[in-house]
Every structure is written in structure tokens, then in C-alpha cells.
Short mmCIF file of N, CA, C and O in Angstrom, two decimals:
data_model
loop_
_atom_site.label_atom_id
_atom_site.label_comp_id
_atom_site.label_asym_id
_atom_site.label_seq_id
_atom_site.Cartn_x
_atom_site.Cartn_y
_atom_site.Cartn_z
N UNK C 244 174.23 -75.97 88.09
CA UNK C 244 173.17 -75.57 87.23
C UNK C 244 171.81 -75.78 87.90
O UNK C 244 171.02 -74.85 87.72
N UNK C 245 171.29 -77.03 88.79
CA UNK C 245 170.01 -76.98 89.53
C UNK C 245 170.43 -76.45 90.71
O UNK C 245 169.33 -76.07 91.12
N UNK C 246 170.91 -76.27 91.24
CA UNK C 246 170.89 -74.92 91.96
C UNK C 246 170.77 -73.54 91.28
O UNK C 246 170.03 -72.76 91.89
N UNK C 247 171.25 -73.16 90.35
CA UNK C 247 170.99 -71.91 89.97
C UNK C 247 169.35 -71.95 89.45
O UNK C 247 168.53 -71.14 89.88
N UNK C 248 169.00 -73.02 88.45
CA UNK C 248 167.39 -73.37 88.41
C UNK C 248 166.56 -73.46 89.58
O UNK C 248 165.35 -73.38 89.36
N UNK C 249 166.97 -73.61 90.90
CA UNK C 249 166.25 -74.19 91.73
C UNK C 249 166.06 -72.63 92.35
O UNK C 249 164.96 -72.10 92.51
N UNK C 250 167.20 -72.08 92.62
CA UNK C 250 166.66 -70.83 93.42
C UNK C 250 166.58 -69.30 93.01
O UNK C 250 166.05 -68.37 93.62
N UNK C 251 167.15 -69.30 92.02
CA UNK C 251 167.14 -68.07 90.63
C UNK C 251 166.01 -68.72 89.66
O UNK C 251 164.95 -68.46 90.21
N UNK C 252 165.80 -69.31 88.67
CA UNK C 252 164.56 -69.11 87.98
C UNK C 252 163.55 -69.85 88.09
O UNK C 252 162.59 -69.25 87.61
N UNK C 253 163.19 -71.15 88.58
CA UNK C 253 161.95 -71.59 89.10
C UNK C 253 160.78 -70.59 90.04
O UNK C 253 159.58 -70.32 89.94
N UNK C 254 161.99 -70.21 91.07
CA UNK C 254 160.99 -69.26 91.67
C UNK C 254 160.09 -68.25 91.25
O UNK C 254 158.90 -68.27 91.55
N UNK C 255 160.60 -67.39 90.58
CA UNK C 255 159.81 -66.29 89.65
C UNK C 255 158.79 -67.16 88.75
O UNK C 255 157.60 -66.85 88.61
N UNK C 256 159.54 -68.53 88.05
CA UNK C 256 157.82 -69.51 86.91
C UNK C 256 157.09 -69.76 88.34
O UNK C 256 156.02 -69.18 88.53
N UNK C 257 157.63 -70.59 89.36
CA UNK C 257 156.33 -70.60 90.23
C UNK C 257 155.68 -69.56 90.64
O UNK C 257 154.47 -69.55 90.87
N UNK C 258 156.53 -68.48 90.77
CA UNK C 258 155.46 -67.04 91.50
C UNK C 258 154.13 -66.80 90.45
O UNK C 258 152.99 -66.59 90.88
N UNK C 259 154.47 -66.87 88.94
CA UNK C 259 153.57 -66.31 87.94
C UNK C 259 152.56 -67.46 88.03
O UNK C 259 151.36 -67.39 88.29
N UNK C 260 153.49 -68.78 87.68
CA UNK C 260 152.27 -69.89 87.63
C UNK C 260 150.72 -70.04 88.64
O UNK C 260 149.54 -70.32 88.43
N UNK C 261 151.78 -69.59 90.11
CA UNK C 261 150.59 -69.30 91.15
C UNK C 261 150.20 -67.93 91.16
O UNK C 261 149.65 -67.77 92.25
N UNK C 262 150.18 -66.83 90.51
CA UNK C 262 149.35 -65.71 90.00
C UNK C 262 148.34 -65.98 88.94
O UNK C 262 147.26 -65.40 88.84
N UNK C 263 148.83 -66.93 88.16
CA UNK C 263 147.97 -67.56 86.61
C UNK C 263 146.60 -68.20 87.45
O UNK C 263 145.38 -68.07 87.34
N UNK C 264 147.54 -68.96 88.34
CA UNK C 264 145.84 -69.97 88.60
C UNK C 264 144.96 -68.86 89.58
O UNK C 264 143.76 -68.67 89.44
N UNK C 265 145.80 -68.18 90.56
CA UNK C 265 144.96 -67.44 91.20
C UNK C 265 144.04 -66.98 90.57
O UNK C 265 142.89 -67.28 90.91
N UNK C 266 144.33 -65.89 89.18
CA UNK C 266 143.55 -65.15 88.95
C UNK C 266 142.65 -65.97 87.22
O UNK C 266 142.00 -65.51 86.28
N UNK C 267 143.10 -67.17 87.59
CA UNK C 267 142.03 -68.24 86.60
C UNK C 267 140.96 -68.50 87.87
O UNK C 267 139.81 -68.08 87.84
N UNK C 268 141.42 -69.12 88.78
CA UNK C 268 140.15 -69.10 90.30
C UNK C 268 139.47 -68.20 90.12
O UNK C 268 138.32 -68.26 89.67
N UNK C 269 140.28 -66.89 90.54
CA UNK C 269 139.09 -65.97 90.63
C UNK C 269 137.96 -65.23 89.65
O UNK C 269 136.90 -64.66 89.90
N UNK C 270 138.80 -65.56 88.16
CA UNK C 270 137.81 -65.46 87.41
C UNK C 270 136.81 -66.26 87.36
O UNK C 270 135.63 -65.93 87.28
N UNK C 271 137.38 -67.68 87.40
CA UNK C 271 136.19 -68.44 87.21
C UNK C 271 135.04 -68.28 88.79
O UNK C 271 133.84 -68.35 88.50
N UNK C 272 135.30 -68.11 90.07
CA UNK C 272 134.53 -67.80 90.88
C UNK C 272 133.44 -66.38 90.38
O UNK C 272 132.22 -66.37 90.45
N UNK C 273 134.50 -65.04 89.77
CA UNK C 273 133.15 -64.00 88.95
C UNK C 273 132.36 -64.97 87.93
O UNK C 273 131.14 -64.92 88.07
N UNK C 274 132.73 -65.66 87.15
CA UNK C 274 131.87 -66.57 86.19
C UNK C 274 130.84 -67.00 86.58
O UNK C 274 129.76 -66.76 86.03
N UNK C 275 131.01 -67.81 87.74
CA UNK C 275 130.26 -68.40 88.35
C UNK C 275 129.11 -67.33 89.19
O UNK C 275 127.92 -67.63 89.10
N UNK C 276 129.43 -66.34 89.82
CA UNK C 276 128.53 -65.29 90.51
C UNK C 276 128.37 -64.63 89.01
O UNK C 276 127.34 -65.26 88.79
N UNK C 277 128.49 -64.15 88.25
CA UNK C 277 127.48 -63.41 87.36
C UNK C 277 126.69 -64.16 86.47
O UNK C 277 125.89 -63.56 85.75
N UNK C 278 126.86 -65.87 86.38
CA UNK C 278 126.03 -66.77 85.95
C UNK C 278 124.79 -66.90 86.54
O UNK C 278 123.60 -67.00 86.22
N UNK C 279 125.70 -66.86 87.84
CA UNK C 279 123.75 -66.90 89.10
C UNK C 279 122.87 -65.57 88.94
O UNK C 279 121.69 -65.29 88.77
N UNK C 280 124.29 -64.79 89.11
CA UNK C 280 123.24 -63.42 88.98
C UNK C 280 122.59 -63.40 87.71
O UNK C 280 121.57 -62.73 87.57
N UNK C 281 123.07 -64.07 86.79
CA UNK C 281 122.56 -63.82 85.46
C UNK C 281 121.03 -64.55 85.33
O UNK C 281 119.97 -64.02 85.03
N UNK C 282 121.27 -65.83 85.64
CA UNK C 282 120.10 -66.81 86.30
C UNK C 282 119.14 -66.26 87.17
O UNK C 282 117.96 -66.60 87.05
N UNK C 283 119.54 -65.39 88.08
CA UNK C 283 118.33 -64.77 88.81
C UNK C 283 117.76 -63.78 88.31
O UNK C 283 116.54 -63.72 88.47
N UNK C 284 118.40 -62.77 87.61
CA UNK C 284 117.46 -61.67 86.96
C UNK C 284 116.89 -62.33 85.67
O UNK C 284 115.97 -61.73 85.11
N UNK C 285 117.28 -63.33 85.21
CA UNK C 285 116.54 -63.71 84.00
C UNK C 285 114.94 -64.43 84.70
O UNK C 285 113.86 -64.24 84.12
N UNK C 286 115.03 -65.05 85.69
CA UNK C 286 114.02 -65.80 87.24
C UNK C 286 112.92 -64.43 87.03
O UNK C 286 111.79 -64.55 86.54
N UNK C 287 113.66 -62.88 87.60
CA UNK C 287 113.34 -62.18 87.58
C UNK C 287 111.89 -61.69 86.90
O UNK C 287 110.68 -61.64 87.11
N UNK C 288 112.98 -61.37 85.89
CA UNK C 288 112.42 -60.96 84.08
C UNK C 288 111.53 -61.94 83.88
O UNK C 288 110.46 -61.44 84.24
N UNK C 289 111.28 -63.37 83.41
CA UNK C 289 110.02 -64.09 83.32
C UNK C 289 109.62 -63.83 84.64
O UNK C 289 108.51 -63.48 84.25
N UNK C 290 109.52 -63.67 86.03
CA UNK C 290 108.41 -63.49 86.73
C UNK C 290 107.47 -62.07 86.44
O UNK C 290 106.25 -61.95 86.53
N UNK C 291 108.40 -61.15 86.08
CA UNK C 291 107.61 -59.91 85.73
C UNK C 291 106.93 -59.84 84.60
O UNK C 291 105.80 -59.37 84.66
N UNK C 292 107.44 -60.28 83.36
CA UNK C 292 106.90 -60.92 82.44
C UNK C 292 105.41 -61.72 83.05
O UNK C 292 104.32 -61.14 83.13
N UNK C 293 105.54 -62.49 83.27
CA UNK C 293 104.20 -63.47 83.62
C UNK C 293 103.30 -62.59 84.33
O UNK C 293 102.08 -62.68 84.12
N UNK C 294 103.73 -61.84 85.06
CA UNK C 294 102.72 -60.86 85.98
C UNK C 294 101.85 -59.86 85.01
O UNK C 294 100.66 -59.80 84.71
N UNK C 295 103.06 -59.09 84.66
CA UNK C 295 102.43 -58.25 83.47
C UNK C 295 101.17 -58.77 82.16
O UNK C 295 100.14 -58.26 81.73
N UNK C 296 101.80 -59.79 81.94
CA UNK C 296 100.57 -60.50 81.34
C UNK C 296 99.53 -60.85 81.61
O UNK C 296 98.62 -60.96 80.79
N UNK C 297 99.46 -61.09 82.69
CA UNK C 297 98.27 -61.75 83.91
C UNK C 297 97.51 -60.57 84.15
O UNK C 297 96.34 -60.76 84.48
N UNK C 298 98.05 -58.92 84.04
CA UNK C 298 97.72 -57.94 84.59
C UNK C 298 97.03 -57.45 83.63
O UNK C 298 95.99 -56.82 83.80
N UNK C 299 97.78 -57.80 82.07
CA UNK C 299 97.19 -57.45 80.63
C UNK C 299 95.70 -58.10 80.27
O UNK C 299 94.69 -57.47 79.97
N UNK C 300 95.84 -59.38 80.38
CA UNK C 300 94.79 -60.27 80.44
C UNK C 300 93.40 -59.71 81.01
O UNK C 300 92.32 -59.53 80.44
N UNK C 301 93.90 -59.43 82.67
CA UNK C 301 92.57 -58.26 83.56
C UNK C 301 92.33 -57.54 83.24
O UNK C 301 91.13 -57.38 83.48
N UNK C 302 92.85 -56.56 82.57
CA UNK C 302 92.70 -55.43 81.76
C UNK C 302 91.37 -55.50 80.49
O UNK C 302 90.22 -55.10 80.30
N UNK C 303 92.56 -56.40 79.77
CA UNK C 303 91.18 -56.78 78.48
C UNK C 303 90.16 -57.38 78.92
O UNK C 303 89.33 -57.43 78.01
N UNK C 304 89.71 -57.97 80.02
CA UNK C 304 89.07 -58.84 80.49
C UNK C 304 87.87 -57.59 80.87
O UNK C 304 86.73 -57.80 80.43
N UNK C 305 88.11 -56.37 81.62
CA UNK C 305 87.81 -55.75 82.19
C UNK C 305 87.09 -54.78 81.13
O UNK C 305 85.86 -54.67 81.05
N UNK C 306 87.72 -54.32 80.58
CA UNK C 306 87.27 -53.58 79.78
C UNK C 306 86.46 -54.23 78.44
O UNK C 306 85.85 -53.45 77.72
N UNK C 307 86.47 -55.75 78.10
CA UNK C 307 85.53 -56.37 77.10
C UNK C 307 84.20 -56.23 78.38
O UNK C 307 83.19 -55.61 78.06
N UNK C 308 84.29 -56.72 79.51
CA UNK C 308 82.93 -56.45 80.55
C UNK C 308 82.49 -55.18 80.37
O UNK C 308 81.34 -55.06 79.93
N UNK C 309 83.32 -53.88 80.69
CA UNK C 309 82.85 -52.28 80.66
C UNK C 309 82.31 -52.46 79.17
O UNK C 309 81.13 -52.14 78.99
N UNK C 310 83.04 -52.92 78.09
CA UNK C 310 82.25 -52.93 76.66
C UNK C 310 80.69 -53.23 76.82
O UNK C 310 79.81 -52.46 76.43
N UNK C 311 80.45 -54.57 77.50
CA UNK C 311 79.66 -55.48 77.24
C UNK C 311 78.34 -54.49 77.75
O UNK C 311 77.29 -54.13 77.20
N UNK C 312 78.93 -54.24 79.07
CA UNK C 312 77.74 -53.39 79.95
C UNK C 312 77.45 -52.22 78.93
O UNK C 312 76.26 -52.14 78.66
N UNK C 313 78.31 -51.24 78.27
CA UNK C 313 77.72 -50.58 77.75
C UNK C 313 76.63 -50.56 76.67
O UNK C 313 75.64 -49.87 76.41
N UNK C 314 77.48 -52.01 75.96
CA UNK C 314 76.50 -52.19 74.42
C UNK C 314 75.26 -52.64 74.94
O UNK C 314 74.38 -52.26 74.17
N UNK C 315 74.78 -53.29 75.88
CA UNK C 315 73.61 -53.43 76.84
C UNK C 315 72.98 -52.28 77.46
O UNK C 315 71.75 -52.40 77.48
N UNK C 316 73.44 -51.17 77.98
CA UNK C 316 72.60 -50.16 78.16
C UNK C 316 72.80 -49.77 76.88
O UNK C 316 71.63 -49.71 76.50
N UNK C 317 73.35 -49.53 76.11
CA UNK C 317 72.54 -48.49 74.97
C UNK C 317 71.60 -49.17 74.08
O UNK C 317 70.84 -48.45 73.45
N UNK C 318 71.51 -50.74 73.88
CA UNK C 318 70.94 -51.93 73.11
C UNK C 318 69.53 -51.22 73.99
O UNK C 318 68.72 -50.69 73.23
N UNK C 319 69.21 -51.16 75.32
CA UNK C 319 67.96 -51.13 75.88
C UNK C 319 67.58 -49.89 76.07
O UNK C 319 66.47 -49.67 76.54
N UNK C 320 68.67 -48.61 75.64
CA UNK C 320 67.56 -47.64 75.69
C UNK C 320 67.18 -47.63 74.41
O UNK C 320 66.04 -47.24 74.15
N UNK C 321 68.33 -48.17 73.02
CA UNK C 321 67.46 -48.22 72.19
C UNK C 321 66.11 -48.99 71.68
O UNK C 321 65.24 -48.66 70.87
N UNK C 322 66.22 -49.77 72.25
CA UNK C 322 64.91 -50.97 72.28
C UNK C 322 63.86 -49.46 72.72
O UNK C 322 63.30 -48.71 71.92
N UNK C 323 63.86 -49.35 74.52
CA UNK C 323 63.10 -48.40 74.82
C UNK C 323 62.51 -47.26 74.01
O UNK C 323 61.33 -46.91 74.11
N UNK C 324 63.52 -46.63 73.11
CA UNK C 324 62.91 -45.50 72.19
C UNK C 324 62.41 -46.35 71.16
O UNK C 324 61.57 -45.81 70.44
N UNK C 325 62.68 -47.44 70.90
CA UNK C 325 61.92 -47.90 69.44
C UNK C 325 60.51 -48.64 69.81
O UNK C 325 59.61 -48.54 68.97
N UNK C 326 60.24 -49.38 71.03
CA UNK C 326 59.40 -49.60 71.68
C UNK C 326 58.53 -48.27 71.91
O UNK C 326 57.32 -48.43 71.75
N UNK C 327 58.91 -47.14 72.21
CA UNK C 327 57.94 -45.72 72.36
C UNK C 327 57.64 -45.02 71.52
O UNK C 327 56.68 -44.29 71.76
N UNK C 328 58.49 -44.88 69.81
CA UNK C 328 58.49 -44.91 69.15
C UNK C 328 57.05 -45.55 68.31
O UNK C 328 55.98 -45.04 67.96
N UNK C 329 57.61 -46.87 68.21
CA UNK C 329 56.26 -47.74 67.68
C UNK C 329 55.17 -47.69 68.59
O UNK C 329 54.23 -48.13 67.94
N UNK C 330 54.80 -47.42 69.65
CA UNK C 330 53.86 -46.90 70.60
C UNK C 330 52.76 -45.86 70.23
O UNK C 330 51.53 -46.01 70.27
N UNK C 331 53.62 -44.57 69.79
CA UNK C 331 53.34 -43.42 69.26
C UNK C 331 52.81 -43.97 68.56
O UNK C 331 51.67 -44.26 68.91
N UNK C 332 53.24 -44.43 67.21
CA UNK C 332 53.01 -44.46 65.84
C UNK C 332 51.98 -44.85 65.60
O UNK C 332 51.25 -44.23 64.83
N UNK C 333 51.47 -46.50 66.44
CA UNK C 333 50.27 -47.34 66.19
C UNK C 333 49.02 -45.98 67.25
O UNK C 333 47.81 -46.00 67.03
N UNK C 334 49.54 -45.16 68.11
CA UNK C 334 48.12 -44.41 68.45
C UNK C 334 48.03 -43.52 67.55
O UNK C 334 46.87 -43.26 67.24
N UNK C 335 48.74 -43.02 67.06
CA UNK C 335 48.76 -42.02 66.08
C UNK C 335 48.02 -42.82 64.64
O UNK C 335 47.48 -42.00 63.90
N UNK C 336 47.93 -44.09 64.24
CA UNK C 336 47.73 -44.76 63.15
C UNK C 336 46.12 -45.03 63.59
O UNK C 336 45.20 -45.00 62.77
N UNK C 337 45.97 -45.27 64.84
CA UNK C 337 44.68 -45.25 65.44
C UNK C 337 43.89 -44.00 65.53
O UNK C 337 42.66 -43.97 65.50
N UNK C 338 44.56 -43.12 65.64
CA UNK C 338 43.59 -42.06 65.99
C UNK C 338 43.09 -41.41 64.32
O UNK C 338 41.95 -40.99 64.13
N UNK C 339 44.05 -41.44 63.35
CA UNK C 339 44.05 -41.04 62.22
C UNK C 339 42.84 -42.42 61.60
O UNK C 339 41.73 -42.02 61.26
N UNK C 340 43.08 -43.67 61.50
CA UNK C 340 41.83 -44.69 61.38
C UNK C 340 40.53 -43.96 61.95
O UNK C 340 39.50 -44.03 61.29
N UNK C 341 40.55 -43.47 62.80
CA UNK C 341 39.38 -43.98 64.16
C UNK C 341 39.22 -42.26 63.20
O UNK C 341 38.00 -42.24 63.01
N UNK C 342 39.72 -41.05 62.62
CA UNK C 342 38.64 -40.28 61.86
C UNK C 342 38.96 -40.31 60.90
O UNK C 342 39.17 -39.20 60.41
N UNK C 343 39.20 -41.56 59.98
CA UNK C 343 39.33 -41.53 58.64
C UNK C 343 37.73 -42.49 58.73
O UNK C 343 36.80 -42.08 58.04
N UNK C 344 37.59 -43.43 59.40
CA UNK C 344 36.02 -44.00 59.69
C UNK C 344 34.92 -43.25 59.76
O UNK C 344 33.86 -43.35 59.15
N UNK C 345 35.43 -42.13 60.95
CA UNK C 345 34.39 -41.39 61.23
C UNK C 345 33.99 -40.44 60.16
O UNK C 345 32.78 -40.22 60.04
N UNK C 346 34.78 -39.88 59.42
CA UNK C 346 34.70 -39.30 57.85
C UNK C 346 33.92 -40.01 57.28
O UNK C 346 32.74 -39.76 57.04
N UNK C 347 34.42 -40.80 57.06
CA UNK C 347 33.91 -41.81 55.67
C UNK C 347 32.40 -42.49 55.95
O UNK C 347 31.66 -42.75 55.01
N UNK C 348 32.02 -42.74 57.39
CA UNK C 348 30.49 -42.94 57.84
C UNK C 348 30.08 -41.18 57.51
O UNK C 348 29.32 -41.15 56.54
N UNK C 349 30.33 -40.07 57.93
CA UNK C 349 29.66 -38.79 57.82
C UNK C 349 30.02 -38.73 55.65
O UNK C 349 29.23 -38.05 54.99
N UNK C 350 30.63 -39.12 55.26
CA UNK C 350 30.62 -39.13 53.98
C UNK C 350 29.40 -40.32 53.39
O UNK C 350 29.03 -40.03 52.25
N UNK C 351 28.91 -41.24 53.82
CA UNK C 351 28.44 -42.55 53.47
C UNK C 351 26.77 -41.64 53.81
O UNK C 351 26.07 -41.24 52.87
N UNK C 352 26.41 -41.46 55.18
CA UNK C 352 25.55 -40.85 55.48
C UNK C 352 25.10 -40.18 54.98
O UNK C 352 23.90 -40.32 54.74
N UNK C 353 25.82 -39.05 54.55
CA UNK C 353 25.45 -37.80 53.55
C UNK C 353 24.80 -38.36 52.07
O UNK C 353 23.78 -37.88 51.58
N UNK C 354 25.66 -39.56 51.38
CA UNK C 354 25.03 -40.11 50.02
C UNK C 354 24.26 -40.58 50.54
O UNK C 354 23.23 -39.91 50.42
N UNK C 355 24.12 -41.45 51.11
CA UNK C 355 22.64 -42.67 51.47
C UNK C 355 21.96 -41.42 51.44
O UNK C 355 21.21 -41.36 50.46
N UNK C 356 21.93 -40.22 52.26
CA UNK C 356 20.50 -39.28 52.61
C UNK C 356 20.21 -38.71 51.11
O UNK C 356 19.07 -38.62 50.67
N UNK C 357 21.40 -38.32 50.35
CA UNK C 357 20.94 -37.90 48.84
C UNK C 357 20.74 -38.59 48.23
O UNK C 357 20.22 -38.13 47.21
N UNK C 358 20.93 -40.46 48.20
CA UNK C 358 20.53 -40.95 47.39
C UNK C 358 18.83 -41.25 47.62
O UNK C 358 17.90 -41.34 46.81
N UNK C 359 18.88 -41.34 48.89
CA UNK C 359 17.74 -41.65 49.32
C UNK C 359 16.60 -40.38 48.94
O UNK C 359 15.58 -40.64 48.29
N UNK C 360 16.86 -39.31 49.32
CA UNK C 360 16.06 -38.15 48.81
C UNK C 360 15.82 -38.26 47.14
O UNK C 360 14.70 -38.09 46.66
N UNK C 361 17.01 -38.57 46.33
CA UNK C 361 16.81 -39.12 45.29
C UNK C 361 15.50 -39.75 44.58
O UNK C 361 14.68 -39.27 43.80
N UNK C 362 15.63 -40.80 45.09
CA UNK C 362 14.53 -41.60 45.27
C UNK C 362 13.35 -41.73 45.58
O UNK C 362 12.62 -42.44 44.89
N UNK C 363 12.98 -41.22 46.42
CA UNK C 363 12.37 -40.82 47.52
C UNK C 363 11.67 -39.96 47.19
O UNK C 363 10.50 -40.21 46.93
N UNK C 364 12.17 -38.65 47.09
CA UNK C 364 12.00 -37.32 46.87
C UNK C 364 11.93 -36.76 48.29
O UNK C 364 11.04 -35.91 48.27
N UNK C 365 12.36 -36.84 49.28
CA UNK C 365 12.12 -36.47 50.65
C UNK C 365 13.27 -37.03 51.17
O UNK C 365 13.62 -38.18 50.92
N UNK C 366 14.02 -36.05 52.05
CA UNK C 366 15.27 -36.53 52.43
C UNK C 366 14.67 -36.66 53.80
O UNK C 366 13.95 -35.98 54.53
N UNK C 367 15.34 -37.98 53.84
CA UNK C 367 15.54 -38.94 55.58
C UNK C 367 16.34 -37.89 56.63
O UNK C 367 17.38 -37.27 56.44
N UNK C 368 15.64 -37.93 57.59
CA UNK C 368 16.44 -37.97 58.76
C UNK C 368 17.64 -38.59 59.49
O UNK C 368 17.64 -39.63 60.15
N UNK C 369 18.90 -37.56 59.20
CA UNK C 369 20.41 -37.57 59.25
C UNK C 369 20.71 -38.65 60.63
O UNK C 369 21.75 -39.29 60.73
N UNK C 370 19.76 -38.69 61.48
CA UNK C 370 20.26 -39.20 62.71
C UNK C 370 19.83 -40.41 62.12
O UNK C 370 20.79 -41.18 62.05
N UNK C 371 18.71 -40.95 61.63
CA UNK C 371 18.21 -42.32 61.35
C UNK C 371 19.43 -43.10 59.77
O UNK C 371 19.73 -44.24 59.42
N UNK C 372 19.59 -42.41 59.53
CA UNK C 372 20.75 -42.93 58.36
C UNK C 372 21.69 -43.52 59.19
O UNK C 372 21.94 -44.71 59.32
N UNK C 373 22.27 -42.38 59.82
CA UNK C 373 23.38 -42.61 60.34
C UNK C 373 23.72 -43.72 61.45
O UNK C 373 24.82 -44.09 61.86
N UNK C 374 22.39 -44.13 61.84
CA UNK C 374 21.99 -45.28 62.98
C UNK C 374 22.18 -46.74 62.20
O UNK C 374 22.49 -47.87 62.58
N UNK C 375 21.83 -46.15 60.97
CA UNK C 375 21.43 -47.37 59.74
C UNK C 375 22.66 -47.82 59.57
O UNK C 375 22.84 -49.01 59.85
N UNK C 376 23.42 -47.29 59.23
CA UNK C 376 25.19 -47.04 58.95
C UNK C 376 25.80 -47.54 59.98
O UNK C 376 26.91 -47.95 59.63
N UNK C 377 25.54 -47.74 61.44
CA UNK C 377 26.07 -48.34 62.40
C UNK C 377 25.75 -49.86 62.48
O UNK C 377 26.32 -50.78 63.08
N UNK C 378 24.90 -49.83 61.84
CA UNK C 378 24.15 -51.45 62.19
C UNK C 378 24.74 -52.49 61.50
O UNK C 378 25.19 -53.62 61.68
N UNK C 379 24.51 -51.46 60.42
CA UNK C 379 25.62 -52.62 58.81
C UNK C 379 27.13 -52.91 59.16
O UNK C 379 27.73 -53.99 59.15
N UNK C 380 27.68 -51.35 59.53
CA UNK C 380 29.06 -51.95 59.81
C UNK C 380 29.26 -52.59 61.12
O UNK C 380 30.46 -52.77 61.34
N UNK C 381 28.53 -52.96 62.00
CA UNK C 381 28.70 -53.69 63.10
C UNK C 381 28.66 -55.32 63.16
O UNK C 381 29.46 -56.11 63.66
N UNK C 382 27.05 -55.59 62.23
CA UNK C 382 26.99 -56.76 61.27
C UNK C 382 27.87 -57.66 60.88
O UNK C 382 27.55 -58.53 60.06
#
């Protein structure tokens, strides 16, 4: 009977047994290489990751600066037109003063000379009023 066990059916359990572990080895050796590989593209993936972000970062970084520069030139040409703007306005406010005065002395002049003729009965000389009228408002 161990002879017939020994060289009829042991042999065939050992042949499988050493096929079993072989191909338990060799799986576990793929285990092991698609763990690393798995480990390195994941290495990978956060390095590209981190880059990309770093790249995102420059980006917004870049373009809040292109913002910045712009809202600064247009902040100063608008200053500039409101600065030329109010420029205008105060000569224009001046020049409209400067003959709303000159009116209002050729209006002042004109009564003083009628009031004065009034009075008087002889109207004054327009240039001498009007000299009169300079003196007071200078006063």
C-alpha cells in the first residue's frame, strides 16, 4: 500500500501542490509589482496634482496683477477726465462770473447815472460813474 502511495498518488498531490505554490509565488510577486506600480503612479498623480496647482495659483496670481494694472489705468484716466472736466467747468464758471460782474457794474452804472440825473437834473459822465463803481468795489 506505501508503495502504491509513494509512487502512484503522492506524486500527482506533489505535482499540484508545487503548481499551487508556484502560481501563489507568482501571484503574489504580480501583487507586489502592481502595488509599486500602483505606489508610483499614485507618486505620480500627487506630483502632477501639486504642479498643476502651483501653475493655477500663477495664473490667478497673474491675472489679479493684469486686473490690478487695469483698474489703475482706467482709475487715472478717469481721475484725468474728471480733473479736465472740473478744469473746464471752474473757467467756464469764471468766465460766466467775470460777465455776470461786468453786466451788473454796466447795469449799476447806468442807475447811479439815472439816479444821479434824477437828482441832479444833469446826467454825469458815463466814464466818471463808472470809475466811481470801480473804487467802491475795490474798497
Amino acid at each position: 500500500f506505501w508503495a502504491l502511495m509513494k509512487y502512484v498518488l503522492l506524486p500527482p498531490i506533489r505535482k499540484i501542490q508545487k503548481q499551487r505554490k508556484e502560481t501563489i509565488e507568482a501571484n503574489n510577486y504580480k501583487v507586489e509589482e502592481l502595488s509599486e506600480e500602483k505606489d508610483k503612479l499614485a507618486n505620480q498623480y500627487e506630483k502632477a496634482l501639486t504642479e498643476v496647482r502651483t501653475e493655477a495659483a500663477q495664473i490667478i496670481d497673474e491675472a489679479r496683477q493684469r486686473a490690478d494694472s487695469y483698474r489703475a489705468e482706467v482709475m487715472a484716466v478717469a481721475e484725468g477726465e474728471i480733473n479736465a472736466q472740473r478744469e473746464q467747468t471752474e473757467a467756464e464758471l469764471a468766465t460766466a462770473k467775470t460777465a455776470a460782474i461786468g453786466s451788473l457794474k454796466d447795469d449799476v452804472a447806468n442807475l447811479t447815472a439815472q439816479a444821479v440825473e434824477a437828482v441832479l437834473g444833469k446826467a454825469p459822465e458815463k466814464a466818471k460813474v463808472a470809475s466811481e463803481i470801480e473804487k467802491v468795489e475795490l474798497e
